[in-house]
């Protein structure tokens, strides 16, 4: 009786091995579309076009159920093939997408400077300005329209760096500040009304000035003291660095400009 049981066990394993090989051959020859993915419903339907093989598999599965042997690999293979030829649709659940972090301003993707990067902090009154007549007295047809005191063009880029105006006695041209709620700014401009602890933040339109900023008292962080100049090359290099690191890297701060 024991011998007969062992023979039957060997026969079952042999049949299972043959089925696995046969499955690979059939799948290799099958040119029909076995899987249909419906993205909208997120359901994957597996069409069974091999009823004969399915019947054989079901027979083997019922027969092997009589014997309680511990070959987990063979059972796993049977379960996998049972799903493969199942006439019922297999539902793939929607993957869980993490919710957006609460409290993070989507308009401020850049990171604040690290503590060791901050040279000094200043409490200032920050206002907004534009390149237009309302702020500079220059219209679009003026040859100096949109040109700052340092000679670079005004720019507002939430994802990298923007040009700002400050008192050069406090913040020399080329100084890099981090302004909470605005982002990184490089001092490229001055103004007759911008003296002492006052800074002016550039915005493309007056609507943005009032909607996004207005007038605020903020504590700005100085991460680089300017050398009295600001050039387009400096702006481009700084912008590229922030775009990559989402903050000003130490290697850029150590550069002599």
mmCIF file of C-alpha atoms in Angstrom:
data_model
loop_
_atom_site.group_PDB
_atom_site.id
_atom_site.type_symbol
_atom_site.label_atom_id
_atom_site.label_comp_id
_atom_site.label_asym_id
_atom_site.label_seq_id
_atom_site.Cartn_x
_atom_site.Cartn_y
_atom_site.Cartn_z
ATOM 1 C CA UNK A 1 0.000 0.000 0.000
ATOM 2 C CA UNK A 2 2.823 2.352 0.900
ATOM 3 C CA UNK A 3 4.639 1.445 -2.313
ATOM 4 C CA UNK A 4 1.520 2.136 -4.335
ATOM 5 C CA UNK A 5 1.181 5.538 -2.625
ATOM 6 C CA UNK A 6 4.773 6.462 -3.543
ATOM 7 C CA UNK A 7 4.195 5.383 -7.157
ATOM 8 C CA UNK A 8 1.062 7.531 -7.337
ATOM 9 C CA UNK A 9 2.959 10.456 -5.840
ATOM 10 C CA UNK A 10 5.671 10.145 -8.500
ATOM 11 C CA UNK A 11 3.032 9.917 -11.221
ATOM 12 C CA UNK A 12 1.352 13.080 -9.955
ATOM 13 C CA UNK A 13 4.621 15.016 -9.934
ATOM 14 C CA UNK A 14 5.397 13.743 -13.431
ATOM 15 C CA UNK A 15 1.970 14.847 -14.685
ATOM 16 C CA UNK A 16 2.378 18.284 -13.090
ATOM 17 C CA UNK A 17 5.819 18.721 -14.679
ATOM 18 C CA UNK A 18 4.412 17.728 -18.087
ATOM 19 C CA UNK A 19 1.572 20.247 -17.665
ATOM 20 C CA UNK A 20 3.995 23.044 -16.860
ATOM 21 C CA UNK A 21 6.044 22.255 -19.981
ATOM 22 C CA UNK A 22 2.875 21.932 -22.082
ATOM 23 C CA UNK A 23 1.659 25.267 -20.736
ATOM 24 C CA UNK A 24 4.851 27.007 -21.890
ATOM 25 C CA UNK A 25 4.572 25.483 -25.369
ATOM 26 C CA UNK A 26 0.900 26.426 -25.727
ATOM 27 C CA UNK A 27 1.517 29.974 -24.534
ATOM 28 C CA UNK A 28 4.390 30.289 -26.988
ATOM 29 C CA UNK A 29 2.201 29.256 -29.906
ATOM 30 C CA UNK A 30 -0.835 31.176 -28.877
ATOM 31 C CA UNK A 31 -1.134 34.268 -31.087
ATOM 32 C CA UNK A 32 -4.543 35.239 -29.750
ATOM 33 C CA UNK A 33 -4.879 38.121 -27.380
ATOM 34 C CA UNK A 34 -4.983 36.384 -24.004
ATOM 35 C CA UNK A 35 -5.133 39.461 -21.860
ATOM 36 C CA UNK A 36 -7.330 42.478 -22.291
ATOM 37 C CA UNK A 37 -6.538 45.436 -20.093
ATOM 38 C CA UNK A 38 -9.315 47.944 -19.553
ATOM 39 C CA UNK A 39 -7.706 50.913 -17.900
ATOM 40 C CA UNK A 40 -10.906 52.814 -17.158
ATOM 41 C CA UNK A 41 -12.461 49.959 -15.165
ATOM 42 C CA UNK A 42 -9.063 48.755 -13.985
ATOM 43 C CA UNK A 43 -10.118 45.147 -14.615
ATOM 44 C CA UNK A 44 -7.995 42.609 -16.353
ATOM 45 C CA UNK A 45 -9.983 39.907 -18.114
ATOM 46 C CA UNK A 46 -8.153 36.712 -18.885
ATOM 47 C CA UNK A 47 -9.908 34.873 -21.733
ATOM 48 C CA UNK A 48 -9.626 31.118 -21.544
ATOM 49 C CA UNK A 49 -9.258 29.593 -24.994
ATOM 50 C CA UNK A 50 -7.784 26.299 -23.807
ATOM 51 C CA UNK A 51 -10.729 24.379 -22.342
ATOM 52 C CA UNK A 52 -9.080 20.999 -22.750
ATOM 53 C CA UNK A 53 -5.960 22.045 -20.815
ATOM 54 C CA UNK A 54 -8.151 23.691 -18.208
ATOM 55 C CA UNK A 55 -10.052 20.411 -17.762
ATOM 56 C CA UNK A 56 -6.830 18.501 -17.297
ATOM 57 C CA UNK A 57 -5.609 20.995 -14.732
ATOM 58 C CA UNK A 58 -8.854 20.807 -12.778
ATOM 59 C CA UNK A 59 -8.601 16.996 -12.798
ATOM 60 C CA UNK A 60 -5.055 17.084 -11.531
ATOM 61 C CA UNK A 61 -5.979 19.618 -8.877
ATOM 62 C CA UNK A 62 -8.853 17.445 -7.550
ATOM 63 C CA UNK A 63 -6.706 14.314 -7.573
ATOM 64 C CA UNK A 64 -3.779 15.863 -5.765
ATOM 65 C CA UNK A 65 -6.119 17.261 -3.136
ATOM 66 C CA UNK A 66 -6.479 13.713 -1.772
ATOM 67 C CA UNK A 67 -2.824 13.563 -0.853
ATOM 68 C CA UNK A 68 -1.642 15.957 1.791
ATOM 69 C CA UNK A 69 1.975 16.326 0.876
ATOM 70 C CA UNK A 70 3.990 19.412 1.691
ATOM 71 C CA UNK A 71 5.335 20.374 -1.712
ATOM 72 C CA UNK A 72 4.482 24.085 -1.564
ATOM 73 C CA UNK A 73 6.114 24.851 -4.921
ATOM 74 C CA UNK A 74 3.783 22.482 -6.807
ATOM 75 C CA UNK A 75 0.703 23.852 -5.056
ATOM 76 C CA UNK A 76 1.778 27.407 -5.921
ATOM 77 C CA UNK A 77 2.143 26.377 -9.571
ATOM 78 C CA UNK A 78 -1.356 24.874 -9.606
ATOM 79 C CA UNK A 79 -2.882 27.995 -8.042
ATOM 80 C CA UNK A 80 -1.096 30.248 -10.556
ATOM 81 C CA UNK A 81 -2.268 28.160 -13.532
ATOM 82 C CA UNK A 82 -5.781 27.999 -12.095
ATOM 83 C CA UNK A 83 -5.925 31.814 -12.130
ATOM 84 C CA UNK A 84 -4.374 31.905 -15.593
ATOM 85 C CA UNK A 85 -7.150 29.827 -17.169
ATOM 86 C CA UNK A 86 -9.967 31.017 -14.958
ATOM 87 C CA UNK A 87 -13.061 32.002 -17.018
ATOM 88 C CA UNK A 88 -13.887 34.637 -14.411
ATOM 89 C CA UNK A 89 -12.410 38.155 -14.634
ATOM 90 C CA UNK A 90 -9.485 38.891 -12.365
ATOM 91 C CA UNK A 91 -9.855 42.297 -10.747
ATOM 92 C CA UNK A 92 -6.700 44.270 -10.096
ATOM 93 C CA UNK A 93 -7.364 46.808 -7.320
ATOM 94 C CA UNK A 94 -6.416 50.422 -7.808
ATOM 95 C CA UNK A 95 -3.002 51.103 -6.259
ATOM 96 C CA UNK A 96 -3.113 53.397 -3.296
ATOM 97 C CA UNK A 97 -1.795 56.844 -4.175
ATOM 98 C CA UNK A 98 -0.461 58.802 -1.205
ATOM 99 C CA UNK A 99 -2.372 61.969 -0.521
ATOM 100 C CA UNK A 100 -0.703 65.327 -0.920
ATOM 101 C CA UNK A 101 1.078 66.482 2.168
ATOM 102 C CA UNK A 102 -1.105 68.779 4.212
ATOM 103 C CA UNK A 103 0.329 72.218 4.805
ATOM 104 C CA UNK A 104 2.731 72.198 1.841
ATOM 105 C CA UNK A 105 2.221 75.129 -0.511
ATOM 106 C CA UNK A 106 2.166 73.700 -4.066
ATOM 107 C CA UNK A 107 3.402 77.033 -5.391
ATOM 108 C CA UNK A 108 6.588 76.733 -3.335
ATOM 109 C CA UNK A 109 8.375 73.575 -4.509
ATOM 110 C CA UNK A 110 11.826 74.802 -3.457
ATOM 111 C CA UNK A 111 13.273 73.825 -0.090
ATOM 112 C CA UNK A 112 14.292 76.286 2.592
ATOM 113 C CA UNK A 113 18.045 76.557 3.196
ATOM 114 C CA UNK A 114 19.613 74.353 5.840
ATOM 115 C CA UNK A 115 20.452 75.970 9.163
ATOM 116 C CA UNK A 116 24.196 75.822 8.525
ATOM 117 C CA UNK A 117 23.729 77.720 5.233
ATOM 118 C CA UNK A 118 22.109 80.759 6.866
ATOM 119 C CA UNK A 119 24.610 83.569 7.388
ATOM 120 C CA UNK A 120 22.182 86.019 8.966
ATOM 121 C CA UNK A 121 18.489 86.802 9.366
ATOM 122 C CA UNK A 122 16.746 90.155 8.998
ATOM 123 C CA UNK A 123 13.211 91.204 9.759
ATOM 124 C CA UNK A 124 12.078 93.331 6.836
ATOM 125 C CA UNK A 125 8.971 94.828 5.316
ATOM 126 C CA UNK A 126 8.472 93.206 1.928
ATOM 127 C CA UNK A 127 6.301 94.695 -0.784
ATOM 128 C CA UNK A 128 5.709 93.665 -4.396
ATOM 129 C CA UNK A 129 6.501 95.519 -7.587
ATOM 130 C CA UNK A 130 6.251 95.094 -11.351
ATOM 131 C CA UNK A 131 8.242 96.302 -14.333
ATOM 132 C CA UNK A 132 5.364 98.544 -15.396
ATOM 133 C CA UNK A 133 4.553 102.236 -15.092
ATOM 134 C CA UNK A 134 2.858 101.745 -11.706
ATOM 135 C CA UNK A 135 6.186 100.698 -10.149
ATOM 136 C CA UNK A 136 8.995 102.012 -12.366
ATOM 137 C CA UNK A 137 7.401 104.711 -14.474
ATOM 138 C CA UNK A 138 8.399 102.789 -17.630
ATOM 139 C CA UNK A 139 6.081 101.359 -20.235
ATOM 140 C CA UNK A 140 6.609 98.347 -22.527
ATOM 141 C CA UNK A 141 8.002 100.615 -25.265
ATOM 142 C CA UNK A 142 10.681 102.093 -23.007
ATOM 143 C CA UNK A 143 14.183 100.772 -23.909
ATOM 144 C CA UNK A 144 14.863 100.000 -20.231
ATOM 145 C CA UNK A 145 11.533 98.328 -19.577
ATOM 146 C CA UNK A 146 12.039 95.237 -17.428
ATOM 147 C CA UNK A 147 15.740 95.931 -16.925
ATOM 148 C CA UNK A 148 16.982 96.089 -13.343
ATOM 149 C CA UNK A 149 19.601 98.406 -11.875
ATOM 150 C CA UNK A 150 22.196 95.648 -12.234
ATOM 151 C CA UNK A 151 21.386 95.251 -15.926
ATOM 152 C CA UNK A 152 19.649 91.868 -15.823
ATOM 153 C CA UNK A 153 16.044 91.315 -16.830
ATOM 154 C CA UNK A 154 13.436 90.959 -14.122
ATOM 155 C CA UNK A 155 12.256 87.429 -13.518
ATOM 156 C CA UNK A 156 9.842 85.537 -11.316
ATOM 157 C CA UNK A 157 10.377 81.797 -11.042
ATOM 158 C CA UNK A 158 8.798 80.029 -8.084
ATOM 159 C CA UNK A 159 10.741 76.883 -8.822
ATOM 160 C CA UNK A 160 14.196 78.469 -8.887
ATOM 161 C CA UNK A 161 15.050 82.127 -8.206
ATOM 162 C CA UNK A 162 13.486 85.552 -8.717
ATOM 163 C CA UNK A 163 14.940 89.047 -8.910
ATOM 164 C CA UNK A 164 14.264 91.373 -5.984
ATOM 165 C CA UNK A 165 15.118 94.949 -5.052
ATOM 166 C CA UNK A 166 16.847 95.947 -1.820
ATOM 167 C CA UNK A 167 18.992 98.626 -0.228
ATOM 168 C CA UNK A 168 22.541 97.833 -1.455
ATOM 169 C CA UNK A 169 23.926 99.158 1.821
ATOM 170 C CA UNK A 170 22.180 96.319 3.651
ATOM 171 C CA UNK A 171 21.993 93.734 0.899
ATOM 172 C CA UNK A 172 24.579 94.360 -1.849
ATOM 173 C CA UNK A 173 23.741 93.395 -5.422
ATOM 174 C CA UNK A 174 24.158 89.659 -5.899
ATOM 175 C CA UNK A 175 23.041 88.793 -2.362
ATOM 176 C CA UNK A 176 20.881 85.676 -2.177
ATOM 177 C CA UNK A 177 17.980 85.675 0.257
ATOM 178 C CA UNK A 178 15.354 83.137 1.147
ATOM 179 C CA UNK A 179 11.990 84.828 1.674
ATOM 180 C CA UNK A 180 9.350 82.614 3.354
ATOM 181 C CA UNK A 181 6.256 82.465 1.154
ATOM 182 C CA UNK A 182 8.120 83.781 -1.900
ATOM 183 C CA UNK A 183 11.187 81.616 -2.378
ATOM 184 C CA UNK A 184 14.769 82.411 -3.320
ATOM 185 C CA UNK A 185 15.541 85.935 -4.441
ATOM 186 C CA UNK A 186 18.725 87.523 -5.724
ATOM 187 C CA UNK A 187 19.232 91.236 -5.226
ATOM 188 C CA UNK A 188 19.392 92.687 -8.724
ATOM 189 C CA UNK A 189 17.535 95.969 -8.340
ATOM 190 C CA UNK A 190 17.246 99.034 -6.147
ATOM 191 C CA UNK A 191 14.583 101.687 -5.579
ATOM 192 C CA UNK A 192 14.283 105.178 -4.235
ATOM 193 C CA UNK A 193 11.744 103.997 -1.637
ATOM 194 C CA UNK A 194 13.643 100.821 -0.800
ATOM 195 C CA UNK A 195 15.864 101.894 2.057
ATOM 196 C CA UNK A 196 16.986 100.087 5.181
ATOM 197 C CA UNK A 197 14.912 97.088 6.215
ATOM 198 C CA UNK A 198 12.718 97.130 3.132
ATOM 199 C CA UNK A 199 12.748 94.870 0.106
ATOM 200 C CA UNK A 200 10.683 94.764 -3.082
ATOM 201 C CA UNK A 201 9.721 91.425 -4.620
ATOM 202 C CA UNK A 202 9.165 91.222 -8.364
ATOM 203 C CA UNK A 203 5.868 89.964 -9.814
ATOM 204 C CA UNK A 204 4.870 90.003 -13.502
ATOM 205 C CA UNK A 205 1.525 91.763 -12.903
ATOM 206 C CA UNK A 206 -0.100 94.038 -10.345
ATOM 207 C CA UNK A 207 -2.849 91.430 -9.924
ATOM 208 C CA UNK A 208 -0.245 88.950 -8.714
ATOM 209 C CA UNK A 209 1.259 91.552 -6.400
ATOM 210 C CA UNK A 210 -2.028 92.021 -4.560
ATOM 211 C CA UNK A 211 -3.264 88.435 -4.795
ATOM 212 C CA UNK A 212 -0.046 86.614 -3.914
ATOM 213 C CA UNK A 213 1.718 89.059 -1.654
ATOM 214 C CA UNK A 214 0.609 92.604 -0.869
ATOM 215 C CA UNK A 215 2.720 93.865 2.027
ATOM 216 C CA UNK A 216 4.223 91.652 4.702
ATOM 217 C CA UNK A 217 6.702 91.770 7.535
ATOM 218 C CA UNK A 218 8.905 88.720 7.154
ATOM 219 C CA UNK A 219 12.185 87.391 8.479
ATOM 220 C CA UNK A 220 14.456 86.754 5.513
ATOM 221 C CA UNK A 221 17.483 84.489 5.600
ATOM 222 C CA UNK A 222 20.732 85.600 3.987
ATOM 223 C CA UNK A 223 22.617 82.659 2.493
ATOM 224 C CA UNK A 224 25.113 84.602 0.394
ATOM 225 C CA UNK A 225 26.398 88.151 0.690
ATOM 226 C CA UNK A 226 26.648 89.800 -2.710
ATOM 227 C CA UNK A 227 29.802 91.354 -4.158
ATOM 228 C CA UNK A 228 27.999 94.331 -5.717
ATOM 229 C CA UNK A 229 27.007 92.802 -9.052
ATOM 230 C CA UNK A 230 24.423 90.518 -10.604
ATOM 231 C CA UNK A 231 24.752 89.160 -14.128
ATOM 232 C CA UNK A 232 22.641 87.029 -16.438
ATOM 233 C CA UNK A 233 25.261 84.293 -16.190
ATOM 234 C CA UNK A 234 24.944 84.273 -12.409
ATOM 235 C CA UNK A 235 21.168 84.074 -12.694
ATOM 236 C CA UNK A 236 21.253 81.182 -15.147
ATOM 237 C CA UNK A 237 23.791 79.174 -13.136
ATOM 238 C CA UNK A 238 21.910 79.759 -9.903
ATOM 239 C CA UNK A 239 18.604 78.860 -11.547
ATOM 240 C CA UNK A 240 20.003 75.597 -12.924
ATOM 241 C CA UNK A 241 21.498 74.660 -9.556
ATOM 242 C CA UNK A 242 18.236 75.233 -7.677
ATOM 243 C CA UNK A 243 16.293 73.401 -10.370
ATOM 244 C CA UNK A 244 18.418 70.303 -9.743
ATOM 245 C CA UNK A 245 18.735 70.408 -5.943
ATOM 246 C CA UNK A 246 15.532 72.352 -5.092
ATOM 247 C CA UNK A 247 17.744 74.549 -2.936
ATOM 248 C CA UNK A 248 21.053 76.373 -3.304
ATOM 249 C CA UNK A 249 23.874 73.793 -3.122
ATOM 250 C CA UNK A 250 26.939 74.466 -0.983
ATOM 251 C CA UNK A 251 29.179 74.206 -4.038
ATOM 252 C CA UNK A 252 27.454 77.217 -5.582
ATOM 253 C CA UNK A 253 27.563 79.232 -2.377
ATOM 254 C CA UNK A 254 31.317 78.646 -2.129
ATOM 255 C CA UNK A 255 31.876 80.022 -5.635
ATOM 256 C CA UNK A 256 33.451 83.451 -5.939
ATOM 257 C CA UNK A 257 31.183 85.614 -8.090
#
